[in-house]
XYZ file of N, CA and C in Angstrom:
357
model
N 0.833 -1.191 0.000
C 0.001 -0.001 0.000
C 0.876 1.251 0.000
N 0.328 2.314 -0.563
C 0.999 3.596 -0.627
C 0.085 4.639 -0.020
N 0.670 5.512 0.759
C -0.069 6.602 1.356
C 0.614 7.914 1.029
N -0.176 8.898 0.629
C 0.310 10.237 0.371
C -0.304 11.174 1.403
N 0.535 11.953 2.043
C 0.083 12.854 3.094
C 0.549 14.260 2.766
N -0.416 15.163 2.622
C -0.112 16.562 2.364
C 0.013 17.330 3.671
N 0.784 18.387 3.618
C 0.908 19.283 4.750
C 1.259 20.673 4.236
N 1.085 21.657 5.083
C 1.476 23.011 4.750
C 0.346 23.945 4.406
N -0.858 23.427 4.314
C -1.979 24.297 4.028
C -2.322 25.173 5.213
N -3.179 26.128 4.962
C -3.588 27.022 6.022
C -4.240 28.268 5.484
N -4.345 29.240 6.346
C -4.961 30.516 6.025
C -3.873 31.563 5.833
N -3.948 32.269 4.735
C -2.960 33.287 4.426
C -3.653 34.458 3.744
N -3.109 35.628 3.934
C -3.659 36.807 3.277
C -3.186 36.893 1.836
N -3.968 37.576 1.035
C -3.593 37.774 -0.353
C -2.198 38.382 -0.448
N -1.426 37.859 -1.378
C -0.058 38.296 -1.538
C 0.945 37.484 -0.762
N 0.463 36.656 0.131
C 1.342 35.838 0.944
C 1.776 34.583 0.232
N 2.477 33.744 0.977
C 3.045 32.528 0.420
C 2.769 31.340 1.330
N 2.697 30.192 0.718
C 2.609 28.925 1.426
C 3.434 27.903 0.671
N 3.921 26.940 1.409
C 4.664 25.843 0.816
C 3.993 24.537 1.223
N 3.466 23.841 0.248
C 2.828 22.565 0.483
C 3.826 21.433 0.274
N 3.680 20.408 1.069
C 4.498 19.221 0.935
C 3.597 18.010 0.848
N 4.054 17.019 0.132
C 3.335 15.762 0.031
C 4.350 14.646 0.010
N 4.297 13.806 1.005
C 5.226 12.702 1.134
C 4.513 11.383 0.867
N 5.077 10.618 -0.017
C 4.563 9.292 -0.308
C 5.334 8.267 0.503
N 4.615 7.369 1.102
C 5.248 6.328 1.896
C 4.566 5.003 1.629
N 5.251 3.950 1.990
C 4.717 2.620 1.801
C 5.582 1.808 0.866
N 4.947 0.885 0.209
C 5.642 -0.027 -0.684
C 5.794 0.626 -2.050
N 6.846 1.420 -2.187
C 7.083 2.176 -3.407
C 8.329 1.651 -4.087
N 8.155 1.237 -5.315
C 9.295 0.832 -6.112
C 9.886 2.025 -6.864
N 9.020 2.747 -7.538
C 9.452 3.927 -8.274
C 8.296 4.899 -8.404
N 8.560 6.144 -8.060
C 7.580 7.206 -8.219
C 7.878 7.960 -9.501
N 6.918 7.975 -10.377
C 7.096 8.679 -11.637
C 6.571 10.110 -11.499
N 5.634 10.481 -12.326
C 5.115 11.838 -12.273
C 4.397 12.096 -10.952
N 4.622 13.267 -10.398
C 3.912 13.718 -9.216
C 3.214 15.027 -9.559
N 2.030 15.178 -9.043
C 1.168 16.287 -9.446
C 0.556 16.968 -8.233
N 0.141 18.198 -8.463
C -0.726 18.904 -7.537
C -2.008 19.281 -8.252
N -3.111 18.975 -7.627
C -4.425 19.377 -8.088
C -5.060 20.268 -7.038
N -6.100 20.938 -7.434
C -6.886 21.682 -6.470
C -8.344 21.662 -6.877
N -9.181 21.798 -5.889
C -10.606 21.843 -6.129
C -11.206 22.948 -5.269
N -11.702 23.962 -5.931
C -12.361 25.061 -5.264
C -13.841 24.749 -5.119
N -14.500 25.399 -4.181
C -15.926 25.140 -3.994
C -16.715 25.345 -5.282
N -17.515 24.357 -5.625
C -18.354 24.447 -6.802
C -17.644 24.262 -8.118
N -16.380 23.910 -8.084
C -15.615 23.746 -9.303
C -15.058 22.337 -9.423
N -14.745 21.973 -10.637
C -14.122 20.691 -10.902
C -12.670 20.712 -10.450
N -12.199 19.568 -10.028
C -10.804 19.459 -9.674
C -9.933 19.750 -10.893
N -8.930 20.585 -10.716
C -8.077 20.970 -11.815
C -6.624 20.657 -11.514
N -5.905 20.373 -12.558
C -4.484 20.134 -12.446
C -3.759 21.461 -12.313
N -2.951 21.583 -11.274
C -2.223 22.809 -11.006
C -0.810 22.746 -11.553
N -0.119 21.668 -11.260
C 1.278 21.549 -11.658
C 1.675 20.091 -11.687
N 2.595 19.779 -12.555
C 3.130 18.432 -12.654
C 4.644 18.493 -12.694
N 5.255 17.422 -12.264
C 6.694 17.299 -12.366
C 7.027 15.837 -12.635
N 7.841 15.617 -13.634
C 8.239 14.268 -13.985
C 9.398 13.819 -13.118
N 9.723 12.550 -13.228
C 10.846 12.033 -12.469
C 12.154 12.697 -12.872
N 12.208 13.198 -14.094
C 13.388 13.895 -14.562
C 13.415 15.370 -14.237
N 12.370 15.865 -13.606
C 12.341 17.254 -13.188
C 11.658 18.209 -14.145
N 11.099 17.706 -15.219
C 10.355 18.573 -16.121
C 9.033 18.976 -15.488
N 8.678 20.231 -15.629
C 7.497 20.766 -14.972
C 6.518 21.357 -15.966
N 5.283 21.424 -15.530
C 4.239 22.064 -16.299
C 3.251 22.670 -15.324
N 2.664 23.796 -15.706
C 1.793 24.534 -14.812
C 0.525 24.957 -15.519
N -0.533 25.034 -14.740
C -1.732 25.667 -15.241
C -1.461 27.143 -15.475
N -2.103 27.691 -16.480
C -1.885 29.101 -16.795
C -2.221 30.011 -15.617
N -3.174 29.608 -14.820
C -3.618 30.447 -13.720
C -2.575 30.601 -12.619
N -1.616 29.701 -12.564
C -0.610 29.754 -11.507
C 0.793 29.954 -12.040
N 0.946 29.936 -13.330
C 2.267 30.063 -13.929
C 2.914 31.385 -13.510
N 4.150 31.290 -13.087
C 4.867 32.460 -12.624
C 4.722 32.733 -11.146
N 3.763 32.079 -10.503
C 3.547 32.279 -9.081
C 3.849 31.020 -8.265
N 3.569 29.868 -8.846
C 3.765 28.596 -8.152
C 4.973 27.872 -8.732
N 5.628 27.116 -7.889
C 6.750 26.302 -8.312
C 6.619 24.908 -7.713
N 6.648 23.918 -8.568
C 6.617 22.545 -8.114
C 8.032 21.984 -8.128
N 8.348 21.205 -7.130
C 9.655 20.573 -7.045
C 9.491 19.230 -6.354
N 10.544 18.456 -6.355
C 10.459 17.137 -5.741
C 11.800 16.717 -5.195
N 11.737 15.821 -4.253
C 12.901 15.168 -3.698
C 12.686 13.682 -3.928
N 13.340 13.161 -4.921
C 13.108 11.770 -5.297
C 13.504 10.797 -4.197
N 14.559 11.119 -3.472
C 14.994 10.237 -2.401
C 13.950 10.120 -1.311
N 13.168 11.178 -1.118
C 12.145 11.190 -0.084
C 10.749 10.907 -0.628
N 10.644 10.707 -1.930
C 9.340 10.534 -2.560
C 8.380 11.639 -2.142
N 8.878 12.844 -2.195
C 8.134 13.999 -1.735
C 8.053 15.040 -2.842
N 6.892 15.629 -2.978
C 6.678 16.703 -3.926
C 6.260 17.944 -3.159
N 6.699 19.090 -3.630
C 6.428 20.353 -2.978
C 5.724 21.291 -3.945
N 4.993 22.207 -3.385
C 4.396 23.266 -4.169
C 4.601 24.571 -3.427
N 5.499 25.385 -3.941
C 5.732 26.707 -3.397
C 4.756 27.669 -4.056
N 3.928 28.297 -3.263
C 2.888 29.179 -3.768
C 3.176 30.591 -3.291
N 3.448 31.462 -4.228
C 3.723 32.860 -3.934
C 2.642 33.740 -4.535
N 2.594 34.957 -4.055
C 1.623 35.932 -4.557
C 0.224 35.349 -4.605
N -0.165 34.750 -3.520
C -1.443 34.058 -3.473
C -2.605 35.029 -3.622
N -3.626 34.547 -4.295
C -4.834 35.309 -4.547
C -6.017 34.586 -3.929
N -7.081 35.311 -3.622
C -8.271 34.635 -3.109
C -8.775 33.527 -4.015
N -8.601 33.667 -5.306
C -9.043 32.644 -6.242
C -8.235 31.357 -6.138
N -7.124 31.400 -5.422
C -6.347 30.193 -5.182
C -6.924 29.345 -4.057
N -7.906 29.862 -3.372
C -8.531 29.121 -2.284
C -9.118 27.815 -2.812
N -8.713 26.721 -2.209
C -9.156 25.409 -2.655
C -8.575 24.360 -1.724
N -9.065 23.160 -1.884
C -8.404 22.007 -1.298
C -7.377 21.523 -2.302
N -6.163 21.417 -1.858
C -5.070 20.998 -2.724
C -4.746 19.541 -2.476
N -4.665 18.790 -3.551
C -4.393 17.367 -3.493
C -3.110 17.051 -4.244
N -2.308 16.208 -3.673
C -1.171 15.691 -4.408
C -1.525 14.326 -4.969
N -0.851 13.981 -6.018
C -1.035 12.685 -6.650
C 0.311 12.192 -7.131
N 0.449 10.902 -7.141
C 1.698 10.305 -7.582
C 1.411 9.066 -8.394
N 2.143 8.924 -9.463
C 2.074 7.725 -10.286
C 3.192 6.797 -9.859
N 2.810 5.657 -9.341
C 3.761 4.680 -8.847
C 3.871 3.560 -9.858
N 5.090 3.242 -10.223
C 5.332 2.205 -11.207
C 5.567 0.868 -10.533
N 4.897 -0.132 -11.046
C 5.105 -1.514 -10.635
C 5.353 -2.317 -11.897
N 6.591 -2.423 -12.261
C 6.918 -3.020 -13.541
C 6.403 -2.138 -14.657
N 5.523 -2.687 -15.461
C 4.923 -1.924 -16.551
C 3.577 -1.333 -16.175
N 3.163 -1.536 -14.945
C 1.878 -1.042 -14.478
C 2.073 0.229 -13.670
N 1.232 1.212 -13.927
C 1.275 2.478 -13.209
C -0.027 2.667 -12.455
N 0.079 3.000 -11.191
C -1.080 3.245 -10.358
C -1.036 4.672 -9.834
N -2.179 5.316 -9.863
C -2.303 6.679 -9.370
C -2.782 6.662 -7.926
N -2.036 7.325 -7.063
C -2.402 7.464 -5.673
C -2.666 8.925 -5.366
N -3.590 9.152 -4.453
C -4.020 10.494 -4.089
C -3.862 10.732 -2.608
N -3.500 11.941 -2.277
C -3.512 12.357 -0.894
C -4.905 12.748 -0.465
N -5.058 13.013 0.812
C -6.370 13.345 1.359
C -6.738 14.809 1.168
N -5.785 15.621 0.800
C -6.033 17.024 0.562
C -5.675 17.894 1.744
N -5.298 19.116 1.444
C -5.027 20.109 2.474
C -5.665 21.422 2.050
N -6.311 22.071 2.986
C -7.057 23.288 2.681
C -6.126 24.487 2.619
N -6.259 25.246 1.554
C -5.579 26.523 1.411
C -6.643 27.595 1.277
N -6.615 28.543 2.173
C -7.574 29.632 2.150
C -6.827 30.949 2.084
N -7.132 31.738 1.080
C -6.486 33.027 0.878
C -7.527 34.108 1.100
N -7.306 34.931 2.079
C -8.237 35.993 2.402
C -7.871 37.255 1.646
N -8.879 38.067 1.389
C -8.678 39.319 0.677
C -8.534 40.497 1.620
């Protein structure tokens, strides 16, 4: 089994910063792509940022230039540095990881961490 646990969420004023962490633990052979998603009230869950095992990144247009995704492969941990936060960034943030088992890839999800940005 694999468990992903997010941390670092909280309440912050507009313009502030937060750093989210997500650590994967358990029976992990290889962690491939790791992602951050978010789901705001009344909205569909959206992909915020991705990072491959090689360090290539991609961002949603809404966060590009403000958020930075990074990872520590040795720790199976992915981070999301969020700067210049806006009220529209308020959401539950979820991490996800693709775990490889031979040729099979399984997607695991964290339980989510609340990020609230006040105006």
